[in-house]
Amino acid sequence: MFPRLLLSQSLRPTTARLLFNRTRHSTYCRSLSPVAAQNFHTSRVAHDSSFTNLLADDNPPAVQVSSISDAGIQLADGLVIPGACVFLEGKVFLWDVPESTVASKIREERWKGWGTERFQLFEVVTPRPEILLLGTGKTLVQPPPFMRDHLNGLGIQLDVMDTRNACSTYNLLAEEGRRVAAALLPFKPFKWQKATDTGAKNQPGS
């Protein structure tokens, strides 16, 4: 079972749900096997390296990806996100996408059931990100033109790549202080489940 997820009041009409605020510690996490996971550079270890990103901000970004595998995307604090998600303004949102399309390598099948409503989150946020990194899973699958047209109409540049490269690029741009967001599909299909209000059912008269 998943913990109850809190919705940001201004984002209720969207298909994304707020998973957590990165300023608070979440206890709902599990570790990835170090053998199966692909590790990424994060600013936590930048000063221990022989090379330093000169454009990086002194303050580490609120969200950074540590590794990615079939089990999900692991953040720098150890939290594992097994399904589709959006990184935006230092927060992580659950992303409601068609489950059956995640593993397909065929363009027409991968984007079946998708519409502009999948990106409603970016219509209501202010300020909007300059760049949206769309991670399409294990392999790069170009989206249909209407997605790029819709986001460009919002003033957002869409960069499409596989999810591994999208995570790595997000880390780099976030360190540089860019207004960047990421919309990431997992390596394997995963369906987010809505939490049920068991407490309300047990109330008298319910």
Short mmCIF file of C-alpha atoms in Angstrom, two decimals:
data_model
loop_
_atom_site.label_atom_id
_atom_site.label_comp_id
_atom_site.label_asym_id
_atom_site.label_seq_id
_atom_site.Cartn_x
_atom_site.Cartn_y
_atom_site.Cartn_z
CA MET A 1 0.00 0.00 0.00
CA PHE A 2 1.12 3.50 -0.68
CA PRO A 3 0.89 6.33 1.87
CA ARG A 4 -1.76 8.98 1.39
CA LEU A 5 -0.56 11.56 -1.10
CA LEU A 6 -1.16 15.25 -0.51
CA LEU A 7 -2.40 17.40 -3.38
CA SER A 8 -1.22 20.97 -3.79
CA GLN A 9 -4.34 23.15 -3.71
CA SER A 10 -3.40 24.99 -6.90
CA LEU A 11 -2.71 21.76 -8.81
CA ARG A 12 -5.85 19.71 -8.11
CA PRO A 13 -7.17 19.92 -11.71
CA THR A 14 -4.03 18.32 -13.10
CA THR A 15 -3.18 14.67 -13.65
CA ALA A 16 -0.14 14.92 -11.37
CA ARG A 17 -0.14 14.41 -7.62
CA LEU A 18 2.35 15.87 -5.20
CA LEU A 19 4.46 13.07 -3.78
CA PHE A 20 6.42 15.00 -1.24
CA ASN A 21 8.22 18.26 -0.56
CA ARG A 22 11.95 17.75 -0.61
CA THR A 23 12.35 19.88 2.53
CA ARG A 24 10.72 17.09 4.53
CA HIS A 25 12.17 13.64 5.07
CA SER A 26 10.10 10.74 3.81
CA THR A 27 10.29 7.34 5.46
CA TYR A 28 8.64 5.51 2.59
CA CYS A 29 11.68 4.36 0.66
CA ARG A 30 13.67 1.27 -0.17
CA SER A 31 17.17 0.70 -1.47
CA LEU A 32 18.23 -0.34 -4.94
CA SER A 33 20.80 -3.02 -5.54
CA PRO A 34 24.14 -1.30 -6.26
CA VAL A 35 24.78 -3.80 -9.04
CA ALA A 36 21.54 -3.16 -10.93
CA ALA A 37 21.45 0.60 -10.50
CA GLN A 38 23.18 3.14 -12.75
CA ASN A 39 24.70 5.83 -10.55
CA PHE A 40 24.68 9.52 -11.44
CA HIS A 41 26.79 12.45 -10.33
CA THR A 42 25.15 14.66 -7.72
CA SER A 43 26.36 17.89 -6.17
CA ARG A 44 26.85 16.16 -2.84
CA VAL A 45 30.06 14.63 -4.14
CA ALA A 46 31.04 17.38 -6.56
CA HIS A 47 33.68 18.85 -4.26
CA ASP A 48 35.35 15.45 -3.79
CA SER A 49 35.97 15.10 -7.52
CA SER A 50 38.96 16.26 -9.50
CA PHE A 51 36.56 18.16 -11.74
CA THR A 52 33.97 20.68 -10.59
CA ASN A 53 31.05 22.14 -12.51
CA LEU A 54 31.95 25.86 -12.49
CA LEU A 55 28.36 26.82 -13.32
CA ALA A 56 26.88 24.89 -10.41
CA ASP A 57 25.06 26.77 -7.67
CA ASP A 58 26.54 26.71 -4.16
CA ASN A 59 23.27 25.31 -2.83
CA PRO A 60 22.49 21.76 -4.03
CA PRO A 61 19.17 21.33 -5.90
CA ALA A 62 16.26 20.06 -3.82
CA VAL A 63 15.82 17.04 -6.12
CA GLN A 64 18.71 15.04 -7.54
CA VAL A 65 18.79 11.56 -9.05
CA SER A 66 21.31 9.15 -7.59
CA SER A 67 20.65 6.07 -9.75
CA ILE A 68 18.08 4.38 -11.96
CA SER A 69 17.21 0.73 -12.59
CA ASP A 70 14.22 -1.49 -13.36
CA ALA A 71 13.13 -0.96 -9.73
CA GLY A 72 12.73 2.77 -10.24
CA ILE A 73 14.44 6.13 -9.92
CA GLN A 74 16.43 6.57 -6.72
CA LEU A 75 16.94 10.09 -5.42
CA ALA A 76 20.02 11.32 -3.60
CA ASP A 77 18.30 10.88 -0.21
CA GLY A 78 17.51 7.22 -0.90
CA LEU A 79 13.84 7.52 -1.85
CA VAL A 80 12.89 5.22 -4.75
CA ILE A 81 10.17 6.27 -7.20
CA PRO A 82 8.95 3.15 -9.06
CA GLY A 83 6.56 4.86 -11.48
CA ALA A 84 6.23 7.85 -13.79
CA CYS A 85 6.99 11.16 -12.10
CA VAL A 86 7.60 14.85 -12.68
CA PHE A 87 10.37 16.93 -11.10
CA LEU A 88 9.31 20.56 -10.83
CA GLU A 89 10.40 23.42 -8.56
CA GLY A 90 12.11 21.16 -6.03
CA LYS A 91 9.13 18.84 -5.73
CA VAL A 92 8.28 15.40 -7.08
CA PHE A 93 4.83 14.71 -8.53
CA LEU A 94 3.28 11.36 -9.34
CA TRP A 95 2.46 11.36 -13.05
CA ASP A 96 -0.68 9.62 -14.29
CA VAL A 97 0.20 8.08 -17.66
CA PRO A 98 -1.18 5.11 -19.64
CA GLU A 99 0.54 2.09 -18.07
CA SER A 100 0.48 -0.17 -21.12
CA THR A 101 2.47 2.25 -23.29
CA VAL A 102 5.60 2.50 -21.15
CA ALA A 103 7.40 -0.56 -22.50
CA SER A 104 6.52 -0.15 -26.18
CA LYS A 105 9.26 0.87 -28.61
CA ILE A 106 6.79 1.63 -31.41
CA ARG A 107 5.90 5.30 -31.55
CA GLU A 108 2.21 4.82 -32.30
CA GLU A 109 1.80 2.33 -29.43
CA ARG A 110 3.97 4.23 -26.93
CA TRP A 111 1.85 7.38 -27.11
CA LYS A 112 -1.59 5.76 -27.47
CA GLY A 113 -4.02 7.38 -25.05
CA TRP A 114 -1.87 10.48 -24.57
CA GLY A 115 -3.23 13.99 -24.90
CA THR A 116 -2.31 17.49 -23.81
CA GLU A 117 -4.08 16.84 -20.49
CA ARG A 118 -1.03 14.83 -19.41
CA PHE A 119 0.86 18.13 -19.26
CA GLN A 120 -1.76 20.24 -17.44
CA LEU A 121 0.64 20.69 -14.54
CA PHE A 122 2.78 22.97 -16.68
CA GLU A 123 -0.23 25.11 -17.62
CA VAL A 124 -0.88 26.20 -14.03
CA VAL A 125 2.62 26.52 -12.57
CA THR A 126 4.25 29.96 -12.30
CA PRO A 127 6.93 30.56 -13.36
CA ARG A 128 6.99 27.88 -16.01
CA PRO A 129 10.21 25.97 -16.61
CA GLU A 130 12.43 26.99 -19.49
CA ILE A 131 13.16 23.37 -20.39
CA LEU A 132 11.20 20.15 -19.95
CA LEU A 133 13.21 16.94 -20.20
CA LEU A 134 10.95 14.11 -21.33
CA GLY A 135 12.40 10.71 -20.43
CA THR A 136 10.74 8.01 -22.54
CA GLY A 137 11.89 4.92 -20.63
CA LYS A 138 14.77 2.60 -21.51
CA THR A 139 14.81 3.72 -25.12
CA LEU A 140 14.26 7.02 -26.89
CA VAL A 141 10.87 7.19 -28.60
CA GLN A 142 9.98 10.52 -30.18
CA PRO A 143 6.57 11.88 -29.10
CA PRO A 144 3.90 12.98 -31.59
CA PRO A 145 4.23 16.58 -32.83
CA PHE A 146 1.23 17.86 -30.85
CA MET A 147 3.10 17.39 -27.56
CA ARG A 148 5.99 19.60 -28.62
CA ASP A 149 3.60 22.14 -30.17
CA HIS A 150 1.55 22.31 -26.97
CA LEU A 151 4.56 22.81 -24.70
CA ASN A 152 6.19 25.29 -27.06
CA GLY A 153 2.95 27.25 -26.96
CA LEU A 154 3.42 27.49 -23.19
CA GLY A 155 6.93 28.85 -23.70
CA ILE A 156 8.59 25.57 -22.69
CA GLN A 157 11.37 23.94 -24.69
CA LEU A 158 10.91 20.16 -24.93
CA ASP A 159 14.00 17.94 -25.01
CA VAL A 160 13.31 14.23 -25.53
CA MET A 161 15.70 11.44 -24.52
CA ASP A 162 15.71 8.09 -22.77
CA THR A 163 15.05 8.31 -19.04
CA ARG A 164 18.63 7.53 -18.02
CA ASN A 165 20.00 10.47 -20.00
CA ALA A 166 17.09 12.67 -18.92
CA CYS A 167 17.99 12.08 -15.26
CA SER A 168 21.66 12.83 -15.85
CA THR A 169 20.84 16.00 -17.80
CA TYR A 170 18.38 17.11 -15.13
CA ASN A 171 21.07 16.82 -12.44
CA LEU A 172 23.46 18.96 -14.47
CA LEU A 173 20.98 21.70 -15.40
CA ALA A 174 19.52 21.85 -11.89
CA GLU A 175 23.01 22.32 -10.45
CA GLU A 176 23.51 25.23 -12.83
CA GLY A 177 20.38 26.88 -11.47
CA ARG A 178 18.38 26.55 -14.68
CA ARG A 179 14.56 26.53 -14.58
CA VAL A 180 14.37 22.91 -15.66
CA ALA A 181 11.70 20.27 -15.15
CA ALA A 182 11.69 16.56 -15.94
CA ALA A 183 8.82 14.26 -16.89
CA LEU A 184 10.09 10.71 -16.56
CA LEU A 185 8.70 7.33 -17.59
CA PRO A 186 10.03 4.28 -15.71
CA PHE A 187 11.93 1.41 -17.29
CA LYS A 188 9.07 -0.99 -16.51
CA PRO A 189 5.30 -0.33 -16.47
CA PHE A 190 4.01 0.72 -13.07
CA LYS A 191 0.53 1.94 -12.12
CA TRP A 192 0.15 4.40 -9.27
CA GLN A 193 -2.64 3.40 -6.86
CA LYS A 194 -4.88 5.96 -5.19
CA ALA A 195 -4.94 5.80 -1.40
CA THR A 196 -8.31 4.88 0.11
CA ASP A 197 -9.73 6.82 3.02
CA THR A 198 -10.29 3.92 5.41
CA GLY A 199 -10.68 6.31 8.32
CA ALA A 200 -13.70 8.00 6.75
CA LYS A 201 -15.40 4.65 6.16
CA ASN A 202 -15.20 3.84 9.86
CA GLN A 203 -16.85 7.10 10.93
CA PRO A 204 -20.43 6.86 12.32
CA GLY A 205 -23.04 7.46 9.66
CA SER A 206 -20.61 6.80 6.78
#
